[in-house]
Short mmCIF file of C-alpha atoms in Angstrom, two decimals:
data_model
loop_
_atom_site.label_atom_id
_atom_site.label_comp_id
_atom_site.label_asym_id
_atom_site.label_seq_id
_atom_site.Cartn_x
_atom_site.Cartn_y
_atom_site.Cartn_z
CA MET A 1 50.31 81.08 107.05
CA GLU A 2 53.11 82.51 109.13
CA ARG A 3 55.59 79.97 110.41
CA LYS A 4 55.37 79.41 114.16
CA ARG A 5 58.61 79.91 116.04
CA HIS A 6 59.74 77.30 118.53
CA LEU A 7 62.60 76.88 120.96
CA LEU A 8 63.09 73.12 121.01
CA GLY A 9 66.81 73.18 121.72
CA LEU A 10 69.89 75.23 120.91
CA GLU A 11 71.06 72.75 118.28
CA GLY A 12 70.73 74.55 114.95
CA VAL A 13 69.73 77.92 116.46
CA SER A 14 71.78 80.66 114.79
CA ALA A 15 74.27 82.92 116.54
CA GLU A 16 72.14 85.91 115.45
CA ASP A 17 69.04 84.47 117.14
CA ILE A 18 70.98 83.76 120.33
CA GLN A 19 72.33 87.33 120.37
CA VAL A 20 68.84 88.80 119.90
CA LEU A 21 67.57 86.66 122.80
CA LEU A 22 70.48 87.66 125.06
CA ASP A 23 70.06 91.35 124.15
CA SER A 24 66.33 91.17 124.85
CA ALA A 25 67.02 89.66 128.28
CA GLU A 26 69.05 92.78 129.04
CA THR A 27 65.87 94.85 128.65
CA MET A 28 63.88 92.37 130.75
CA ILE A 29 66.39 92.64 133.63
CA GLU A 30 65.51 96.32 133.95
CA ILE A 31 61.80 95.47 134.28
CA SER A 32 62.53 92.98 137.07
CA GLN A 33 64.28 95.70 139.06
CA ARG A 34 61.37 98.15 139.06
CA ASP A 35 58.70 98.65 141.71
CA VAL A 36 56.05 97.75 139.12
CA LYS A 37 57.51 94.57 137.63
CA LYS A 38 55.11 94.27 134.74
CA VAL A 39 54.79 95.40 131.14
CA PRO A 40 51.63 94.97 129.04
CA VAL A 41 53.17 93.42 125.93
CA LEU A 42 51.58 89.94 126.31
CA ARG A 43 48.24 91.19 127.64
CA GLY A 44 45.50 88.82 126.52
CA LYS A 45 47.95 86.04 125.61
CA THR A 46 47.81 82.64 127.28
CA VAL A 47 50.88 80.61 128.17
CA VAL A 48 50.41 76.97 129.16
CA ASN A 49 53.06 75.46 131.43
CA LEU A 50 52.89 71.70 130.87
CA PHE A 51 55.24 70.22 133.46
CA LEU A 52 55.16 66.44 133.32
CA GLU A 53 58.32 65.98 135.38
CA ASN A 54 59.17 67.43 138.79
CA SER A 55 60.58 70.91 138.63
CA THR A 56 60.31 73.80 140.99
CA ARG A 57 62.61 76.54 139.86
CA THR A 58 62.12 76.22 136.11
CA ARG A 59 58.33 76.14 136.42
CA ILE A 60 58.24 79.10 138.80
CA SER A 61 60.72 80.97 136.64
CA PHE A 62 58.53 80.52 133.53
CA GLU A 63 55.42 81.46 135.47
CA ILE A 64 56.92 84.68 136.84
CA ALA A 65 58.31 85.50 133.39
CA ALA A 66 54.89 85.15 131.73
CA LYS A 67 53.20 87.19 134.46
CA ARG A 68 55.72 90.03 134.22
CA LEU A 69 54.79 90.30 130.54
CA SER A 70 51.05 90.34 131.52
CA ALA A 71 50.25 86.94 129.97
CA ASP A 72 47.75 84.61 131.63
CA THR A 73 49.32 81.33 132.73
CA ILE A 74 47.83 77.89 133.13
CA ASN A 75 49.87 75.26 134.96
CA LEU A 76 49.40 71.57 134.32
CA SER A 77 51.47 68.95 136.03
CA GLY A 78 51.67 65.19 135.63
CA GLY A 79 49.59 64.01 138.56
CA GLY A 80 46.60 66.25 138.01
CA SER A 81 46.37 65.87 134.25
CA SER A 82 44.60 63.36 132.07
CA LEU A 83 47.99 61.87 131.18
CA SER A 84 47.75 60.00 134.47
CA LYS A 85 44.46 58.60 133.13
CA GLY A 86 46.16 57.08 130.11
CA GLU A 87 45.86 59.82 127.52
CA THR A 88 48.82 60.12 125.14
CA LEU A 89 50.93 63.28 125.09
CA ALA A 90 49.78 64.10 121.55
CA ASP A 91 46.12 63.83 122.58
CA THR A 92 46.67 65.99 125.65
CA ALA A 93 48.39 68.50 123.42
CA ARG A 94 45.51 68.58 120.93
CA ASN A 95 43.10 69.23 123.77
CA LEU A 96 45.27 72.10 124.93
CA ALA A 97 45.42 73.45 121.40
CA ALA A 98 41.65 73.64 121.30
CA MET A 99 41.95 76.27 124.05
CA SER A 100 44.09 78.41 121.70
CA PRO A 101 47.16 79.01 123.85
CA ASP A 102 49.75 81.47 122.49
CA ALA A 103 52.67 79.34 123.69
CA ILE A 104 53.19 76.02 125.43
CA VAL A 105 56.13 75.45 127.75
CA ILE A 106 56.83 71.75 128.17
CA ARG A 107 58.98 69.80 130.64
CA HIS A 108 58.91 66.04 130.04
CA PRO A 109 60.99 63.03 131.13
CA SER A 110 61.32 61.78 127.53
CA ALA A 111 63.71 63.21 124.96
CA GLY A 112 61.83 64.53 121.93
CA ALA A 113 58.60 65.44 123.76
CA ALA A 114 58.88 69.11 122.77
CA ILE A 115 59.52 68.17 119.13
CA LEU A 116 56.44 65.92 119.15
CA LEU A 117 54.34 68.84 120.39
CA ALA A 118 55.73 71.15 117.71
CA GLU A 119 54.79 68.58 115.07
CA VAL A 120 51.17 68.27 116.12
CA LEU A 121 50.36 71.82 117.31
CA ASP A 122 50.16 75.15 115.56
CA CYS A 123 51.53 77.23 118.43
CA PRO A 124 55.00 78.19 119.66
CA ILE A 125 56.56 75.42 121.77
CA ILE A 126 59.26 76.08 124.35
CA ASN A 127 61.29 73.14 125.60
CA ALA A 128 61.82 73.44 129.37
CA GLY A 129 63.79 70.19 129.49
CA ASP A 130 63.06 66.92 127.70
CA GLY A 131 64.76 63.84 129.10
CA ALA A 132 68.50 63.87 128.45
CA HIS A 133 68.03 65.86 125.23
CA GLU A 134 68.04 69.66 125.74
CA HIS A 135 67.15 72.44 128.17
CA PRO A 136 67.66 75.52 126.01
CA THR A 137 66.42 78.26 128.36
CA GLN A 138 68.83 77.07 131.07
CA ALA A 139 71.71 77.25 128.58
CA LEU A 140 70.59 80.70 127.41
CA LEU A 141 70.56 82.00 130.97
CA ASP A 142 74.00 80.47 131.50
CA LEU A 143 75.25 82.24 128.36
CA PHE A 144 73.63 85.46 129.59
CA THR A 145 75.28 85.10 133.02
CA ILE A 146 78.66 84.48 131.40
CA ARG A 147 78.19 87.50 129.12
CA GLN A 148 77.44 89.75 132.11
CA ALA A 149 80.84 88.84 133.58
CA LYS A 150 82.78 88.55 130.31
CA PRO A 151 81.37 90.65 127.45
CA GLU A 152 82.97 88.61 124.65
CA LEU A 153 82.00 84.93 124.64
CA LYS A 154 84.07 84.21 121.57
CA GLY A 155 87.38 82.59 122.49
CA LEU A 156 86.49 81.86 126.14
CA THR A 157 87.36 78.44 127.52
CA VAL A 158 84.36 76.92 129.26
CA THR A 159 84.72 73.64 131.17
CA ILE A 160 81.62 71.58 131.91
CA VAL A 161 82.13 68.95 134.62
CA GLY A 162 80.00 66.04 135.74
CA ASP A 163 77.37 63.70 134.35
CA ILE A 164 77.56 64.88 130.75
CA LEU A 165 75.86 61.74 129.44
CA HIS A 166 72.52 62.38 131.15
CA SER A 167 72.65 66.17 131.16
CA ARG A 168 70.31 68.15 128.94
CA VAL A 169 71.83 71.32 130.43
CA ALA A 170 75.26 70.27 129.19
CA ARG A 171 73.97 69.43 125.72
CA SER A 172 72.22 72.76 125.25
CA ASN A 173 75.23 74.61 126.61
CA ILE A 174 77.60 72.78 124.28
CA TYR A 175 75.52 73.80 121.23
CA GLY A 176 75.10 77.40 122.38
CA LEU A 177 78.71 77.94 123.43
CA LEU A 178 80.15 76.44 120.24
CA THR A 179 77.74 78.51 118.10
CA LEU A 180 78.98 81.68 119.81
CA GLY A 181 82.62 80.71 119.30
CA ALA A 182 83.65 79.58 122.81
CA LYS A 183 85.94 76.60 123.39
CA VAL A 184 84.21 73.82 125.30
CA ARG A 185 85.96 71.26 127.52
CA LEU A 186 83.97 68.41 128.98
CA CYS A 187 85.15 66.53 132.04
CA GLY A 188 83.83 63.51 133.94
CA PRO A 189 84.39 59.81 134.48
CA PRO A 190 84.49 57.88 131.15
CA THR A 191 81.18 56.17 131.97
CA LEU A 192 79.47 59.57 132.05
CA LEU A 193 81.46 61.11 129.19
CA PRO A 194 81.33 58.83 126.15
CA PRO A 195 83.68 59.60 123.21
CA MET A 196 80.78 60.58 120.91
CA PHE A 197 80.75 64.03 122.51
CA GLU A 198 83.95 64.80 120.63
CA HIS A 199 81.91 64.85 117.40
CA LEU A 200 80.05 67.91 118.65
CA GLY A 201 83.33 69.83 118.67
CA ALA A 202 84.22 69.70 122.38
CA GLU A 203 87.47 68.62 124.05
CA LEU A 204 87.17 65.62 126.38
CA HIS A 205 89.02 65.43 129.70
CA TYR A 206 89.01 62.68 132.29
CA ASP A 207 91.24 64.53 134.75
CA LEU A 208 89.73 67.58 136.46
CA ALA A 209 93.14 69.21 137.10
CA THR A 210 93.91 69.50 133.37
CA ALA A 211 90.32 70.48 132.53
CA VAL A 212 90.47 73.39 135.00
CA ARG A 213 93.75 74.79 133.72
CA ASP A 214 93.28 78.37 132.42
CA ALA A 215 89.51 77.92 132.17
CA ASP A 216 87.49 81.16 132.07
CA VAL A 217 84.24 79.51 133.15
CA MET A 218 83.65 76.37 135.22
CA MET A 219 80.18 74.93 134.84
CA MET A 220 79.52 72.24 137.44
CA LEU A 221 76.64 69.83 136.85
CA ARG A 222 74.59 68.19 139.55
CA ILE A 223 75.44 64.57 140.17
CA GLN A 224 72.12 62.80 140.33
CA ARG A 225 72.35 60.73 143.50
CA GLU A 226 69.85 58.29 142.08
CA ARG A 227 72.44 57.23 139.50
CA GLN A 228 74.63 55.81 142.23
CA GLY A 229 74.45 52.04 142.06
CA HIS A 230 73.90 52.00 138.31
CA ASN A 231 77.58 51.29 137.68
CA PHE A 232 78.37 54.75 136.31
CA PHE A 233 80.65 55.34 139.29
CA PRO A 234 81.30 53.21 142.39
CA THR A 235 80.35 55.62 145.19
CA LEU A 236 79.61 59.31 145.66
CA ASP A 237 82.74 59.57 147.80
CA GLU A 238 84.89 58.26 145.02
CA TYR A 239 83.25 60.61 142.51
CA ALA A 240 83.90 63.54 144.86
CA ARG A 241 87.55 62.56 145.27
CA TYR A 242 88.14 62.90 141.51
CA PHE A 243 85.59 65.45 140.29
CA CYS A 244 84.74 67.79 143.15
CA LEU A 245 85.77 71.37 142.35
CA THR A 246 87.81 72.65 145.30
CA GLU A 247 89.50 75.98 145.89
CA GLU A 248 92.85 74.26 145.49
CA LEU A 249 91.99 73.02 142.00
CA LEU A 250 90.41 76.33 141.09
CA ALA A 251 93.73 78.11 141.66
CA GLU A 252 94.85 76.62 138.32
CA ALA A 253 92.01 78.30 136.40
CA SER A 254 92.12 81.75 134.84
CA SER A 255 92.49 84.41 137.57
CA ASP A 256 89.03 85.85 136.85
CA VAL A 257 87.28 82.49 136.51
CA ILE A 258 83.55 82.34 137.20
CA ILE A 259 81.57 79.34 138.48
CA LEU A 260 78.13 78.31 137.29
CA HIS A 261 75.86 75.56 138.59
CA PRO A 262 72.30 74.98 137.32
CA GLY A 263 71.21 73.81 140.80
CA PRO A 264 70.19 72.16 142.97
CA MET A 265 73.77 71.51 144.06
CA ASN A 266 75.29 68.78 146.21
CA ARG A 267 77.87 70.46 148.41
CA GLY A 268 80.94 68.31 148.88
CA ILE A 269 80.13 66.07 145.90
CA GLU A 270 80.51 68.08 142.68
CA ILE A 271 81.41 71.37 144.34
CA SER A 272 83.03 72.27 147.66
CA SER A 273 81.26 74.73 149.94
CA GLY A 274 84.22 77.10 149.70
CA VAL A 275 83.80 77.31 145.92
CA ALA A 276 80.00 77.42 146.03
CA ASP A 277 80.01 80.39 148.40
CA GLY A 278 83.09 82.05 146.92
CA PRO A 279 83.13 85.45 145.20
CA TYR A 280 83.52 83.88 141.74
CA SER A 281 80.32 81.90 142.12
CA LEU A 282 77.45 83.36 140.05
CA MET A 283 74.74 80.89 141.00
CA MET A 284 72.36 83.46 142.48
CA ASN A 285 72.79 85.64 139.36
CA GLN A 286 71.76 82.59 137.33
CA VAL A 287 68.46 82.32 139.18
CA ALA A 288 67.68 86.03 138.79
CA ASN A 289 68.73 85.97 135.14
CA GLY A 290 66.50 82.95 134.52
CA VAL A 291 63.34 85.04 134.80
CA ALA A 292 64.65 87.75 132.45
CA MET A 293 65.88 85.16 129.95
CA ARG A 294 62.51 83.39 129.90
CA MET A 295 60.72 86.73 129.47
CA ALA A 296 62.92 87.34 126.44
CA VAL A 297 62.14 83.90 125.00
CA LEU A 298 58.37 84.26 125.51
CA TYR A 299 58.39 87.73 123.97
CA GLN A 300 60.49 86.77 120.97
CA LEU A 301 58.50 83.63 120.17
CA ILE A 302 55.05 85.14 120.63
CA ILE A 303 55.26 88.73 119.37
CA PRO A 304 57.61 89.89 116.58
CA GLY A 305 56.56 89.49 112.96
CA HIS A 306 58.51 88.39 109.93
CA ASP A 307 61.89 89.82 110.93
CA GLY A 308 61.95 88.15 114.37
CA ILE A 309 64.17 85.24 115.32
CA ARG A 310 63.82 81.96 113.42
CA GLY A 311 64.18 79.76 116.47
CA SER A 312 64.39 75.96 116.17
CA GLU A 313 63.57 73.95 113.09
CA ILE A 314 61.42 70.87 113.62
CA PRO A 315 63.81 68.03 112.75
CA GLU A 316 62.89 65.70 109.88
CA ARG A 317 61.86 62.26 111.05
CA THR A 318 63.75 59.29 109.74
CA PRO A 319 61.53 56.42 108.54
CA THR A 320 62.43 54.27 111.54
CA SER A 321 61.60 56.88 114.14
CA ALA A 322 58.28 57.64 112.46
CA THR A 323 56.96 54.24 113.38
CA GLY A 324 58.60 54.19 116.83
CA MET B 1 61.27 113.40 96.40
CA SER B 2 62.57 114.81 99.66
CA SER B 3 62.41 118.40 100.86
CA GLN B 4 64.17 119.94 103.81
CA LEU B 5 61.99 121.37 106.59
CA PHE B 6 64.84 122.28 108.96
CA ASP B 7 68.57 122.59 108.43
CA ALA B 8 71.01 122.14 111.30
CA ALA B 9 70.87 125.79 112.43
CA GLN B 10 67.06 125.94 112.32
CA LEU B 11 66.83 122.75 114.35
CA ARG B 12 69.27 124.15 116.91
CA ARG B 13 67.25 127.38 117.23
CA ALA B 14 64.00 125.45 117.60
CA LEU B 15 65.44 123.30 120.39
CA THR B 16 66.83 126.41 122.15
CA ARG B 17 63.39 128.00 121.95
CA ILE B 18 61.81 124.87 123.40
CA ALA B 19 64.34 125.00 126.27
CA HIS B 20 63.24 128.59 127.00
CA GLU B 21 59.57 127.65 126.80
CA ILE B 22 60.06 124.75 129.22
CA LEU B 23 61.76 127.07 131.72
CA GLU B 24 59.13 129.75 131.33
CA ARG B 25 56.21 127.37 131.72
CA ASN B 26 57.71 125.60 134.76
CA GLY B 27 59.23 128.67 136.42
CA GLY B 28 62.78 127.32 136.27
CA ALA B 29 64.47 123.95 136.17
CA ASP B 30 63.74 122.75 139.72
CA GLY B 31 62.09 119.35 139.85
CA LEU B 32 62.41 119.03 136.09
CA ALA B 33 63.73 116.02 134.16
CA LEU B 34 63.63 114.96 130.50
CA VAL B 35 62.93 111.50 129.13
CA GLY B 36 63.70 110.82 125.47
CA ILE B 37 61.81 108.15 123.55
CA ARG B 38 64.15 105.84 121.66
CA THR B 39 65.71 106.24 119.31
CA HIS B 40 65.70 109.89 118.14
CA GLY B 41 64.00 111.37 121.20
CA VAL B 42 67.04 110.48 123.32
CA PRO B 43 69.63 112.81 121.72
CA LEU B 44 66.95 115.51 121.38
CA ALA B 45 66.28 115.28 125.14
CA GLY B 46 70.02 115.52 125.77
CA ARG B 47 70.32 118.66 123.63
CA ILE B 48 67.32 120.40 125.25
CA ALA B 49 68.65 119.54 128.74
CA GLU B 50 72.05 120.93 127.84
CA SER B 51 70.41 124.10 126.56
CA ILE B 52 68.42 124.47 129.79
CA GLY B 53 71.64 124.09 131.78
CA LEU B 54 73.31 126.85 129.73
CA ILE B 55 70.35 129.24 130.04
CA GLU B 56 70.02 128.76 133.80
CA GLY B 57 73.76 128.64 134.40
CA GLY B 58 73.47 125.53 136.54
CA ASP B 59 73.48 121.77 136.11
CA ALA B 60 71.50 120.43 133.18
CA PRO B 61 68.34 118.56 134.24
CA ALA B 62 68.54 114.77 134.44
CA VAL B 63 67.91 112.88 131.20
CA GLY B 64 66.53 109.35 130.78
CA ALA B 65 65.93 107.10 127.79
CA MET B 66 62.83 105.03 127.25
CA ASP B 67 62.09 102.11 124.93
CA ILE B 68 58.33 101.72 124.50
CA THR B 69 58.26 98.51 122.42
CA LEU B 70 56.79 96.49 125.31
CA TYR B 71 53.99 99.06 125.75
CA ARG B 72 52.85 99.39 122.13
CA ASP B 73 49.23 98.71 121.23
CA ASP B 74 50.26 97.25 117.88
CA ALA B 75 52.72 94.62 119.15
CA GLY B 76 52.82 91.77 116.71
CA GLN B 77 51.33 93.77 113.85
CA LEU B 78 54.58 95.47 112.88
CA GLY B 79 57.55 93.51 111.71
CA SER B 80 60.31 95.45 113.34
CA THR B 81 59.75 94.74 117.02
CA ALA B 82 62.38 92.04 117.44
CA ILE B 83 65.15 94.28 118.76
CA LEU B 84 64.53 95.62 122.25
CA HIS B 85 66.53 98.39 123.86
CA PRO B 86 66.78 98.94 127.61
CA THR B 87 64.85 101.70 129.32
CA ASP B 88 67.33 103.75 131.31
CA VAL B 89 65.75 106.31 133.63
CA PRO B 90 68.44 106.77 136.29
CA PHE B 91 66.43 108.98 138.65
CA ASP B 92 63.27 108.81 140.76
CA VAL B 93 60.34 110.09 138.69
CA ASN B 94 58.07 110.52 141.73
CA HIS B 95 57.01 114.16 142.23
CA MET B 96 59.07 115.30 139.23
CA THR B 97 57.84 117.20 136.20
CA ILE B 98 58.84 114.96 133.33
CA VAL B 99 59.14 116.33 129.81
CA LEU B 100 58.80 113.49 127.31
CA VAL B 101 60.78 114.18 124.15
CA ASP B 102 60.24 112.62 120.73
CA ASP B 103 61.21 113.55 117.20
CA VAL B 104 57.86 113.38 115.38
CA LEU B 105 54.33 113.57 116.82
CA TYR B 106 51.95 111.69 114.48
CA THR B 107 49.09 109.43 115.64
CA GLY B 108 49.85 109.95 119.35
CA ARG B 109 50.05 106.19 119.98
CA THR B 110 53.76 106.26 120.79
CA ILE B 111 53.15 109.00 123.35
CA ARG B 112 50.28 107.03 124.92
CA SER B 113 52.65 104.06 125.28
CA ALA B 114 55.39 106.27 126.69
CA MET B 115 53.05 107.73 129.32
CA ASP B 116 52.03 104.23 130.40
CA ALA B 117 55.67 103.20 130.60
CA LEU B 118 56.54 106.31 132.61
CA MET B 119 53.71 105.75 135.11
CA ASP B 120 55.04 102.23 135.74
CA LEU B 121 58.24 103.85 136.98
CA GLY B 122 56.44 106.01 139.53
CA ARG B 123 54.04 108.93 139.88
CA PRO B 124 55.39 112.11 138.29
CA ALA B 125 53.89 115.42 139.42
CA ALA B 126 53.23 116.24 135.75
CA ILE B 127 54.08 114.96 132.30
CA GLN B 128 54.66 117.37 129.41
CA LEU B 129 55.52 116.66 125.80
CA ALA B 130 58.14 118.22 123.52
CA VAL B 131 58.54 117.23 119.85
CA ALA B 132 60.72 118.46 117.01
CA VAL B 133 57.90 118.13 114.48
CA ASP B 134 54.11 117.85 114.82
CA ARG B 135 52.80 116.42 111.55
CA GLY B 136 49.12 116.05 112.51
CA HIS B 137 46.83 113.01 111.97
CA ARG B 138 46.22 112.34 115.66
CA GLU B 139 44.26 109.20 116.52
CA LEU B 140 44.20 109.87 120.26
CA PRO B 141 43.42 113.00 122.32
CA ILE B 142 47.07 113.98 122.76
CA ARG B 143 48.82 117.26 122.04
CA ALA B 144 52.35 118.55 122.48
CA ASP B 145 53.27 121.31 124.95
CA TYR B 146 56.37 122.31 122.99
CA VAL B 147 56.68 122.00 119.20
CA GLY B 148 59.71 122.71 117.01
CA LYS B 149 57.64 123.03 113.85
CA ASN B 150 54.08 122.27 112.82
CA VAL B 151 54.06 120.61 109.40
CA PRO B 152 50.85 119.79 107.50
CA THR B 153 51.38 116.40 105.85
CA SER B 154 49.46 113.71 104.06
CA ARG B 155 49.51 110.22 105.48
CA GLU B 156 51.50 109.01 102.48
CA GLN B 157 54.37 111.34 103.29
CA LYS B 158 57.11 110.57 105.77
CA VAL B 159 58.85 112.98 108.16
CA VAL B 160 62.46 112.04 108.90
CA VAL B 161 64.52 113.66 111.66
CA GLU B 162 68.25 113.10 111.34
CA LEU B 163 70.64 113.80 114.22
CA THR B 164 74.42 113.63 114.16
CA GLU B 165 74.41 111.37 117.23
CA LEU B 166 72.66 108.67 115.17
CA ASP B 167 72.89 109.74 111.51
CA ASP B 168 75.25 111.59 109.17
CA ARG B 169 73.80 115.05 109.64
CA ASP B 170 71.32 117.29 111.47
CA GLY B 171 68.08 118.13 109.70
CA VAL B 172 64.38 117.44 109.26
CA PHE B 173 63.12 116.17 105.90
CA LEU B 174 59.74 115.54 104.29
CA GLN B 175 59.72 112.54 101.98
CA GLU B 176 57.07 111.78 99.39
CA ALA B 177 55.40 108.38 99.21
CA SER B 178 57.79 106.91 96.64
CA HIS B 179 60.68 107.45 99.06
CA GLY B 180 58.71 106.69 102.19
CA ALA B 181 57.66 103.55 103.99
#
């Protein structure tokens, strides 16, 4: 039987696969600019959006993407599903599988949820964010947005600032950027940037001024207000004093620096309004590119035959995690 | 085994003839545009447009390029659909007479897909079809308006159009099964 392709994360996904996905998104952009924003390629296919954690833009982005490819979409969210009645994720997934979906998009508060689904189901699984693990389509659209502004990703210096520890966006971006040959700097308070991140191949910075210097791309992460009071940093004001990207700091970056933010942003905390609204800010491009990128992912996982992308491998379980 | 159906000069003459036929049929080049189907239809469309420009002594008609992968009726059955190319039709197709251009007309399924793709871009006044080679074996009620050469073939054979824009040389070749797909 043909191996099902998954996108569980960007860890282990080859540079060739990433390039094919980014190139395909280029084609999808053109479709989104037409009067008739629809192509028939996924006609008769069913995409299930299983969103078990709050999300507006990612869910809508996946839904529009599937519809523009003519797929039928089914949306399930936490409250309305049988998970709220005590069913396990694996059992919910098996029930979904009985309806023969052609792909399942999953957002879940626990790391590893997408992998669990890929283990039990015989259908392509797309991770739309699992806990603090990965959010590969967000990273792909970030890579795509960077590539639109700077054609060669190899050799670029990309600085990611903020709550690296809890950020699945940062993790996926680190894997993708390093695979494509970019240099990655991470910056944040030591409580949110543990030394283990160095093992992935990134540079660690605790001072924003040095992290900004000559950077080609600044990627600002959202500070989750709910983390205040958990001893990661004393107050939002203090965080902003050290890690808010201002126009003054940005002057030290490369002259054609671009700014990315996965949204929703906190003005005045991780990013000043001047920077957020400045000409180098590509946040609105990110949103538009998100639909095209997700169209590319759905197409590549559902349609091409043996010479298509490989996608993610399902990681081997260690004996301890198998019982956990 | 491979035999040559057209050399470079014969191909050039055939395309020039097609340019004349397009002008004759449409009474000039007004409201006319060409759309090549990727990959080999695109340079062919460019050459025919250039020829039309030379004959009429004015600007060559507009030329677009179309990738029909997302419109195929056999998506998922073929292996080689992973690489997508952008569709680039940089003009308004509404009320235009669009000449679709492809290298080889075979089952007609590619042309069906291309017509669907074109209609999603607007409502052309008319769609016509020009091909370098018509090799028969139609599976749909589709025929070409302009044909470089009609070639009777068996399904085991393969017709290959080579163009300097994409390949080493200009020419049309008929390959036997052992060399073919």
